[in-house]
Amino acid sequence: MLTSLVALLGAATIAVPLTRRFGLGSVLGYLLAGVAIGPSALGLVSQIDQIESIASLGVVMLLFLIGLELRPRRLWVMRRAVFFLGAAQVAISAAALAFLAHLAGVGWAGALVLGAGLALSSTAIVLPMLAENGLMQSRPGRDGFAVLLFQDLAFIPLVAVVPLLADQALPDHVPWHDVARGVVAVAVILVGGRFAVPPLIRRIGGARTPELFTTAALLIVCGTAYIASLAGLSMSLGAFMAGVLLSQSEYRHELQADIAPFEGLLLGFFFISVGMSADLKLAVAHPGWLAGATAALLLAKVAISFGLALLARQKLPEAIRFSLALPQASEFSFVLFGAAVAEGALAPADAALATLVAAVSMAATPVLFALSERFLIPWFETEPVPDFDTIEAADAPVIICGFGRFGQIIGRVLRMRGIRFTALERDLGQVDVVRRFGNKVYFGDPTRAELLRSAGAEQAKVLIVSLDHPEDALRVVETAKRNFPQLKIYARARNRRHVYLLMDRGVDGLVRETFHSSLKMAGDVLEALGVSHQDALRSVELFREHDERNLLESHAIYRDEKQLIQSVQQSTEELTALFEADQRG
């Protein structure tokens, strides 16, 4: 077993960084690692069954973490996407794929199993892939999550229907014993998750024993999965229910932090096991059939998902991302195929080919998605820039460029004193928010001289630059200096280098955005530690004077990194000596 573990970890350590370096995601790396060390290639690992049983816990933990993120209120908000978009995607995809399987020569019972199994998509692939691309909070991410959630819920009745597709007589009575067992298991998870687990977590959390809290977190996941499995339900469903119930707990974030490392590792093992189970001999024997079947699966699911996304009024780039995230088969497909073979509803040969198609589709999806992000999406995401506002004749003495948090505070103080100002903001979303609260702000790009002129820069006295991006702020300063030399310019500096660049351009005044607030908190902390109010104020003032003096002195050498480092070190020593002398005095 130790040899197998070393092979697993070694293959993942080599393959995953390579695929991520080429922008293809980590899932493809795990799959390729599994193929390489599996019995069809190098044969370094032969006990696939044992690894699969352990790796399946990765999927269980993933569903638990999803449940922690899914508050019941959020589920209610998502109900339309879950139960309409999700149901439509599963039903239409299953029907289309079943029809294609029947055309390929599979009997109707087996075709229905293949259609249902291949209609599902991999939660373990899609969510990490969307997260790696920063799309989880986007419309494709939210709708994709909703579809995956419906698929996870639909998997249980799909498994229950499989025996009905076999060549067996229908049962003459309802299996009430099995139904009751499932109801009891669900009730135990619901009641325990609602009333028993939260007090236990509070007590363990209050004990401040990290390893005990981690043990309890793993027990919750594995315990709920075990209860569900005893009742013949999906282990993932049990863990998901527990996660939803604990999503309101004050220890939700700590549970996430404890489970996430195990989930990531075991989920990686799961995909390695999928790669190891791929029958390369079968692929070599039927390469054309495998390529055609995989292409048909991907094209059918992409087309169906794309059409549904457009019906759901997604924009074209969103529909492309949504459809290209979901074309692969699911980790639950393998479970469904195995159950169908055991019940006689699916021939073993058809199941072996379908399993291979499912594995190849899993490997192909990250590649297709990465290629679309690099080459396809940029074509469609270039939206026309909305027209800037026409500024009314302005004669205000102050112009504020950038009306975010920083600029708004300045504007409120000026308004309190009855001083008129013209506010310019280039972020249309920020403009909408500010206007919603009754404030007047113009949408426009203050780096353009003509916009500053229409805002009254030729008559104004002061220009305040509080843009978020340092490059934009520097361009505004340069434009104003060149075209409106009478303006006094005051700018917000994001960091120390930004200070130097603004000083190069001769602004009349600048403020480091976090400097004074940091000094205020430093003084409060000193007082909390027992330093007198007067001594705390003096310490903060000494630091402020020394730092601002050093800022002016180091301006001349900030482009020479070696000299700047020496200056910082020397400044630190001087500051320490200054504090020591002040304490002695």
XYZ file of C-alpha atoms in Angstrom:
585
model
C 0.000 0.000 0.000
C 2.900 2.350 0.751
C 4.252 1.796 -2.763
C 0.873 2.709 -4.227
C 0.676 5.858 -2.086
C 4.138 6.988 -3.190
C 3.177 6.380 -6.829
C -0.054 8.354 -6.411
C 1.602 11.333 -4.758
C 4.582 11.321 -7.097
C 2.479 11.190 -10.271
C 0.205 13.996 -9.040
C 3.182 16.138 -8.014
C 4.641 15.867 -11.530
C 1.506 16.014 -13.705
C -0.663 18.652 -11.984
C 1.875 21.536 -12.042
C 2.534 20.824 -15.728
C -1.129 21.011 -16.764
C -1.745 24.092 -14.628
C 1.317 25.773 -16.127
C -0.238 25.389 -19.573
C -3.568 26.742 -18.320
C -5.378 23.389 -18.534
C -6.356 23.073 -14.871
C -5.493 20.507 -12.224
C -8.184 17.934 -13.074
C -6.522 16.986 -16.363
C -3.232 16.530 -14.494
C -4.820 14.084 -12.053
C -6.449 12.124 -14.888
C -3.178 11.868 -16.839
C -1.339 10.848 -13.671
C -3.865 8.039 -13.154
C -3.506 6.824 -16.729
C 0.287 6.821 -16.420
C 0.515 4.755 -13.213
C -2.541 2.569 -13.892
C -2.553 -1.070 -15.006
C -2.990 -0.086 -18.668
C 0.310 1.865 -18.729
C 3.191 1.610 -16.229
C 1.277 -0.641 -13.828
C 2.694 1.008 -10.694
C -0.688 0.670 -8.944
C -2.898 -2.384 -9.246
C -5.253 -2.093 -6.236
C -7.675 0.260 -7.947
C -10.716 -0.847 -5.936
C -9.145 0.103 -2.606
C -8.070 3.504 -3.912
C -11.514 4.174 -5.414
C -13.254 3.457 -2.096
C -11.025 5.944 -0.282
C -11.011 8.505 -3.086
C -14.832 8.551 -3.210
C -14.676 10.416 0.107
C -13.286 13.364 -1.859
C -16.613 13.716 -3.676
C -18.449 13.357 -0.357
C -16.380 16.145 1.204
C -16.893 18.339 -1.855
C -20.669 18.047 -1.450
C -20.350 18.854 2.269
C -18.424 22.050 1.467
C -21.009 22.960 -1.162
C -23.706 22.513 1.459
C -21.841 24.815 3.846
C -21.855 27.515 1.170
C -25.506 26.996 0.280
C -27.669 28.722 2.853
C -31.362 27.671 2.743
C -32.273 31.253 1.859
C -29.853 31.153 -1.060
C -31.345 27.854 -2.244
C -34.775 29.476 -2.283
C -33.388 32.364 -4.309
C -31.857 29.870 -6.775
C -34.983 27.717 -7.045
C -35.783 28.759 -10.626
C -32.302 27.964 -11.917
C -32.107 24.699 -9.938
C -35.505 23.218 -10.726
C -36.141 24.645 -14.198
C -32.763 25.088 -15.856
C -31.325 22.039 -14.095
C -34.327 19.813 -14.838
C -34.422 20.898 -18.488
C -30.709 20.233 -18.954
C -30.914 16.728 -17.462
C -34.139 15.705 -19.223
C -33.240 16.967 -22.690
C -29.639 15.713 -22.520
C -30.715 12.273 -21.271
C -33.317 11.914 -24.052
C -30.912 13.024 -26.791
C -28.038 10.835 -25.605
C -30.315 7.823 -25.136
C -31.533 8.228 -28.731
C -27.928 8.423 -30.001
C -26.977 5.328 -27.982
C -29.922 3.405 -29.450
C -28.888 4.451 -32.957
C -25.433 3.026 -32.150
C -27.015 -0.387 -31.526
C -27.669 -0.375 -27.774
C -31.021 -1.724 -26.597
C -33.539 0.743 -25.224
C -32.992 -0.264 -21.581
C -29.237 0.164 -21.833
C -29.622 3.314 -23.953
C -31.770 4.943 -21.271
C -29.163 4.113 -18.634
C -26.372 5.521 -20.811
C -28.404 8.629 -21.613
C -29.189 9.323 -17.961
C -25.646 8.621 -16.793
C -23.916 10.682 -19.462
C -26.393 13.564 -19.049
C -24.916 14.216 -15.617
C -21.890 16.485 -15.289
C -19.001 16.296 -12.859
C -19.352 18.566 -9.843
C -15.774 17.715 -8.921
C -14.526 18.986 -12.303
C -16.796 21.950 -13.003
C -16.635 23.778 -9.667
C -12.823 23.745 -9.281
C -12.489 24.684 -12.973
C -14.813 27.663 -12.581
C -13.126 28.651 -9.317
C -9.648 28.550 -10.896
C -10.908 30.964 -13.571
C -12.626 33.259 -11.040
C -16.107 32.548 -12.462
C -17.969 31.127 -9.465
C -19.758 34.424 -8.765
C -20.519 35.091 -12.435
C -23.796 34.198 -14.159
C -22.321 31.027 -15.774
C -20.907 30.035 -12.385
C -24.210 30.486 -10.551
C -26.285 28.736 -13.216
C -23.701 25.970 -13.573
C -23.798 25.407 -9.833
C -27.601 25.281 -9.933
C -27.580 22.634 -12.679
C -24.984 20.555 -10.832
C -27.028 20.778 -7.655
C -30.118 19.463 -9.441
C -28.059 16.659 -10.976
C -26.755 15.628 -7.555
C -30.319 15.527 -6.266
C -31.555 13.651 -9.363
C -28.895 10.955 -9.072
C -30.724 9.159 -6.243
C -34.006 8.543 -8.114
C -32.008 7.592 -11.218
C -30.294 4.788 -9.322
C -33.668 3.690 -7.939
C -35.155 3.470 -11.451
C -32.341 1.284 -12.845
C -33.836 -2.074 -11.666
C -37.073 -1.220 -13.479
C -35.166 -1.100 -16.773
C -33.862 -4.652 -16.403
C -35.692 -7.607 -17.939
C -37.498 -8.363 -14.733
C -41.113 -8.259 -13.680
C -42.251 -5.176 -11.878
C -42.609 -5.630 -8.114
C -46.167 -6.335 -7.040
C -45.844 -4.228 -3.926
C -44.139 -1.057 -2.770
C -40.873 -1.757 -0.872
C -42.073 0.120 2.202
C -39.195 -1.190 4.272
C -36.625 0.477 2.002
C -38.686 3.671 1.834
C -38.996 3.804 5.620
C -35.285 3.177 6.029
C -34.499 6.103 3.734
C -36.944 8.389 5.543
C -35.434 7.465 8.922
C -31.903 8.143 7.654
C -32.906 11.555 6.326
C -34.675 12.352 9.593
C -31.629 11.359 11.647
C -29.369 13.591 9.555
C -31.808 16.515 9.711
C -32.491 16.282 13.439
C -28.874 15.585 14.348
C -27.579 18.357 12.125
C -30.093 20.808 13.534
C -30.020 20.017 17.270
C -27.145 17.684 18.204
C -24.158 18.718 16.079
C -24.112 22.521 16.718
C -23.814 22.211 20.541
C -21.095 19.585 20.077
C -19.156 21.872 17.756
C -19.476 24.793 20.179
C -18.149 22.691 23.048
C -15.236 21.363 21.023
C -14.518 24.808 19.580
C -14.572 26.306 23.042
C -11.960 23.779 24.158
C -9.504 25.397 21.695
C -8.066 22.052 20.612
C -7.448 22.296 16.859
C -6.828 18.590 16.254
C -10.030 17.675 18.107
C -12.035 20.136 16.031
C -10.569 18.648 12.836
C -11.491 15.172 14.063
C -15.050 16.316 14.761
C -15.332 17.898 11.313
C -14.228 14.667 9.626
C -16.615 12.691 11.845
C -19.542 14.860 10.754
C -18.780 14.322 7.068
C -18.041 10.608 7.264
C -20.817 9.951 9.788
C -23.579 11.543 7.723
C -22.284 9.783 4.599
C -22.330 6.464 6.480
C -25.889 6.984 7.738
C -27.061 7.736 4.203
C -25.279 4.676 2.795
C -26.874 2.380 5.390
C -30.277 3.456 4.057
C -29.253 2.875 0.453
C -29.000 6.607 -0.235
C -26.116 8.483 -1.807
C -23.288 9.230 0.612
C -22.884 12.611 -1.093
C -26.515 13.468 -0.356
C -26.023 12.797 3.362
C -22.915 14.975 3.521
C -24.606 17.697 1.474
C -27.605 17.790 3.831
C -25.291 18.070 6.836
C -23.431 20.925 5.187
C -26.646 22.848 4.484
C -27.812 22.413 8.086
C -24.466 23.665 9.415
C -24.305 26.608 7.000
C -25.845 28.823 9.688
C -23.292 27.810 12.333
C -20.821 30.361 13.658
C -18.127 27.727 13.106
C -18.926 27.384 9.382
C -15.653 28.978 8.237
C -13.586 26.874 10.610
C -15.285 23.717 9.338
C -14.460 24.756 5.791
C -10.823 25.382 6.694
C -10.494 21.968 8.341
C -12.220 19.944 5.603
C -10.794 21.712 2.533
C -7.270 20.146 2.638
C -8.675 16.608 2.933
C -11.255 17.304 0.227
C -8.615 18.588 -2.187
C -6.299 15.621 -1.658
C -9.001 12.932 -1.816
C -10.664 14.565 -4.796
C -7.322 14.436 -6.563
C -7.099 10.736 -5.709
C -10.594 10.261 -7.125
C -9.585 11.615 -10.517
C -6.394 9.566 -10.423
C -8.561 6.475 -9.860
C -10.708 7.475 -12.844
C -7.577 7.715 -14.969
C -6.335 4.342 -13.715
C -9.642 2.665 -14.566
C -9.393 3.743 -18.223
C -8.917 0.691 -20.457
C -6.242 1.779 -22.914
C -6.377 -1.558 -24.740
C -10.029 -0.934 -25.527
C -9.170 2.575 -26.695
C -6.449 1.218 -29.002
C -8.809 -1.419 -30.369
C -11.601 1.093 -31.173
C -9.987 4.530 -31.592
C -12.451 5.775 -34.213
C -15.477 4.659 -32.233
C -14.092 6.240 -29.062
C -13.363 9.566 -30.775
C -16.762 9.647 -32.462
C -18.698 8.756 -29.324
C -16.826 11.306 -27.216
C -17.320 14.020 -29.834
C -21.046 13.203 -30.043
C -21.365 13.413 -26.253
C -19.558 16.732 -26.020
C -21.307 18.317 -29.007
C -24.774 17.218 -27.896
C -24.394 18.491 -24.339
C -22.756 21.748 -25.451
C -25.538 22.432 -27.958
C -28.302 21.675 -25.446
C -26.725 23.704 -22.647
C -26.000 26.589 -25.019
C -29.608 26.713 -26.186
C -30.942 26.595 -22.618
C -28.527 29.350 -21.574
C -29.790 31.618 -24.345
C -33.397 30.859 -23.337
C -32.412 31.829 -19.780
C -31.284 35.193 -21.236
C -27.595 34.715 -20.663
C -25.326 36.886 -22.777
C -23.382 35.171 -25.540
C -20.038 34.910 -23.628
C -21.940 33.650 -20.564
C -23.773 31.019 -22.619
C -20.478 29.829 -24.138
C -18.878 29.458 -20.714
C -21.952 27.747 -19.269
C -22.191 25.210 -22.107
C -18.462 24.439 -22.242
C -18.314 23.860 -18.482
C -20.898 21.037 -18.456
C -20.306 18.658 -21.418
C -18.357 15.983 -19.566
C -19.778 12.939 -17.808
C -20.005 12.737 -14.022
C -18.345 10.799 -11.265
C -21.863 9.477 -10.642
C -21.957 8.080 -14.190
C -19.581 5.273 -13.163
C -21.790 4.412 -10.186
C -24.917 4.350 -12.363
C -23.267 2.150 -15.011
C -22.076 -0.285 -12.335
C -25.544 -0.538 -10.804
C -27.080 -1.090 -14.257
C -24.653 -3.894 -15.065
C -25.380 -5.545 -11.712
C -29.144 -5.406 -12.391
C -28.804 -6.623 -15.969
C -30.042 -3.390 -17.511
C -26.725 -2.662 -19.281
C -24.356 -5.049 -21.025
C -20.830 -5.152 -19.534
C -19.257 -4.412 -22.927
C -21.444 -1.323 -23.389
C -20.634 -0.215 -19.833
C -16.885 -0.568 -20.474
C -17.061 1.575 -23.611
C -19.289 4.144 -21.896
C -16.884 4.324 -18.960
C -14.027 5.035 -21.342
C -16.041 7.741 -23.123
C -16.911 9.307 -19.776
C -13.246 9.362 -18.713
C -12.112 10.901 -22.029
C -14.839 13.560 -21.799
C -13.606 14.432 -18.315
C -10.088 14.853 -19.640
C -11.231 16.855 -22.670
C -13.397 19.395 -20.839
C -10.597 21.339 -19.058
C -8.725 21.557 -22.379
C -11.769 22.826 -24.300
C -12.649 25.296 -21.549
C -9.090 26.652 -21.370
C -8.928 27.046 -25.157
C -12.250 28.887 -25.198
C -11.100 31.244 -22.438
C -7.931 32.026 -24.349
C -9.195 32.278 -27.925
C -13.017 32.278 -28.122
C -14.334 34.344 -25.219
C -12.189 37.458 -25.980
C -13.951 37.750 -29.353
C -17.362 38.105 -27.746
C -16.554 39.922 -24.508
C -15.570 43.195 -26.167
C -18.709 45.188 -25.488
C -19.089 48.735 -26.843
C -18.122 51.352 -24.288
C -21.210 53.361 -23.283
C -21.191 57.047 -24.145
C -19.846 59.337 -21.455
C -22.172 61.865 -19.880
C -22.517 65.346 -21.296
C -21.480 67.619 -18.449
C -23.509 70.725 -17.917
C -21.657 74.016 -17.855
C -19.712 73.709 -14.616
C -18.056 76.488 -12.658
C -17.430 74.620 -9.407
C -14.073 75.426 -7.771
C -13.283 71.773 -7.117
C -13.178 68.747 -9.446
C -13.024 65.259 -7.906
C -11.704 62.536 -10.236
C -12.801 59.204 -8.836
C -15.902 59.126 -6.658
C -15.383 55.912 -4.715
C -15.089 55.657 -0.933
C -12.183 58.106 -0.763
C -13.660 60.695 -3.091
C -17.116 60.510 -1.538
C -15.828 61.390 1.937
C -14.090 64.469 0.538
C -17.254 65.386 -1.323
C -19.395 65.090 1.810
C -17.072 67.410 3.744
C -17.112 69.957 0.903
C -20.890 69.758 0.675
C -21.178 70.309 4.437
C -19.189 73.536 4.005
C -21.310 74.605 1.041
C -18.457 74.254 -1.463
C -19.578 73.140 -4.913
C -17.693 70.398 -6.739
C -17.930 68.359 -9.941
C -17.463 64.603 -9.484
C -16.185 62.390 -12.326
C -16.207 58.579 -12.219
C -15.204 56.156 -14.993
C -16.780 53.038 -13.404
C -20.371 52.897 -14.649
C -21.399 50.499 -11.872
C -20.078 52.908 -9.236
C -21.923 55.768 -10.930
C -25.208 53.850 -10.713
C -24.671 53.101 -7.003
C -23.816 56.720 -6.140
C -26.783 58.066 -8.095
C -29.109 55.615 -6.371
C -28.325 57.385 -3.092
C -29.151 60.793 -4.551
C -25.619 62.030 -5.264
C -24.716 63.763 -8.497
C -21.783 62.312 -10.361
C -20.842 62.298 -14.048
C -19.793 59.177 -15.945
C -16.608 59.916 -17.878
C -12.892 59.313 -18.267
C -10.971 62.057 -16.405
C -7.728 61.162 -18.193
C -9.168 62.971 -21.261
C -8.368 66.683 -21.435
C -11.655 67.531 -23.168
C -13.663 65.949 -20.359
C -11.742 67.910 -17.718
C -12.309 71.056 -19.770
C -16.063 70.420 -19.964
C -16.039 69.814 -16.200
C -14.717 73.342 -15.724
C -11.004 72.689 -15.282
C -10.099 76.037 -16.883
C -11.981 77.924 -14.137
C -11.597 75.509 -11.209
C -9.054 76.014 -8.439
C -8.452 72.495 -7.121
C -8.279 69.069 -8.761
C -8.561 66.037 -6.474
C -7.337 62.751 -7.954
C -8.663 59.715 -6.056
C -8.796 57.066 -8.781
C -8.283 53.434 -7.816
C -5.580 52.585 -10.354
C -2.216 54.370 -9.944
C -1.602 54.461 -13.710
C -4.885 56.290 -14.308
C -4.128 58.745 -11.510
C -0.735 59.538 -13.025
C -2.304 60.131 -16.447
C -4.843 62.559 -14.953
C -2.059 64.476 -13.181
C 0.000 64.668 -16.377
C -3.022 65.805 -18.417
C -3.958 68.457 -15.873
C -0.381 69.746 -15.542
C -0.057 70.039 -19.309
C -3.434 71.623 -20.086
C -4.529 73.392 -16.888
C -1.388 74.661 -15.102
C -3.372 76.922 -12.762
C -4.964 73.948 -10.992
C -3.708 72.910 -7.576
C -3.570 69.113 -7.667
C -4.102 66.892 -4.636
C -3.809 63.137 -5.128
C -4.362 59.921 -3.267
C -1.359 57.579 -3.290
C -1.981 53.843 -3.228
C 1.494 52.880 -2.024
C 4.991 54.232 -1.464
C 6.086 53.883 -5.096
C 2.958 55.714 -6.178
C 4.015 58.520 -3.819
C 7.375 58.806 -5.560
C 5.750 58.881 -9.012
C 3.317 61.600 -7.943
C 6.174 63.603 -6.457
C 7.967 63.308 -9.817
C 4.985 65.006 -11.407
C 4.942 67.873 -8.932
C 1.532 67.515 -7.299
C 0.682 70.154 -4.703
C -0.322 67.651 -2.066
C -0.728 63.924 -1.622
C -2.116 61.538 0.971
C -1.275 57.876 1.408
C -4.660 56.221 1.587
C -4.007 53.981 4.611
C -1.228 55.915 6.343
C -3.210 58.103 8.744
C -5.805 55.465 9.566
C -2.979 53.013 10.332
C -1.352 55.544 12.660
C -4.676 56.061 14.426
C -5.078 52.343 15.028
C -1.442 52.030 16.153
C -2.103 54.661 18.823
C -5.259 52.851 19.963
C -3.336 49.569 20.209
C -0.589 51.171 22.299
C -3.189 52.507 24.734
C -4.846 49.076 24.888
C -1.445 47.666 25.914
C -1.172 50.080 28.836
C 0.741 52.981 27.251
C -0.586 56.325 28.413
C -2.591 58.420 25.969
C 0.079 61.141 25.872
C 2.938 58.674 25.275
C 0.955 56.884 22.584
C 0.310 60.153 20.752
C 3.988 61.083 21.010
C 5.142 57.688 19.685
C 2.793 57.905 16.728
C 3.871 61.488 16.008
C 7.557 60.532 16.143
C 6.957 57.755 13.660
C 4.919 60.006 11.348
C 7.548 62.757 11.276
C 10.384 60.298 10.715
C 8.551 58.372 7.980
C 7.529 61.490 6.054
C 11.060 62.885 6.301
C 12.471 59.582 5.049
C 9.934 59.596 2.205
C 11.240 62.958 0.992
C 14.877 61.922 1.368
C 14.470 58.590 -0.446
C 12.620 60.180 -3.371
C 15.891 60.964 -5.093
C 17.087 57.341 -5.018
C 13.855 55.324 -5.328
C 14.791 54.080 -8.808
C 18.027 52.540 -7.470
C 16.853 49.423 -5.639
C 20.174 48.787 -3.897
C 20.415 52.307 -2.491
C 16.731 52.250 -1.554
C 17.174 49.045 0.455
C 20.160 50.554 2.272
C 18.120 53.672 2.972
C 15.255 51.634 4.432
C 17.633 49.689 6.675
C 19.339 52.857 7.832
C 15.969 54.498 8.438
C 14.856 51.563 10.596
C 17.990 51.837 12.728
C 17.523 55.608 13.096
C 13.891 55.150 14.108
C 14.828 52.569 16.748
C 17.487 54.890 18.146
C 15.005 57.761 18.120
C 12.474 55.833 20.183
C 15.137 54.682 22.647
C 16.371 58.255 23.111
C 12.801 59.488 23.579
C 12.140 56.870 26.290
C 15.359 57.762 28.116
C 14.488 61.442 27.965
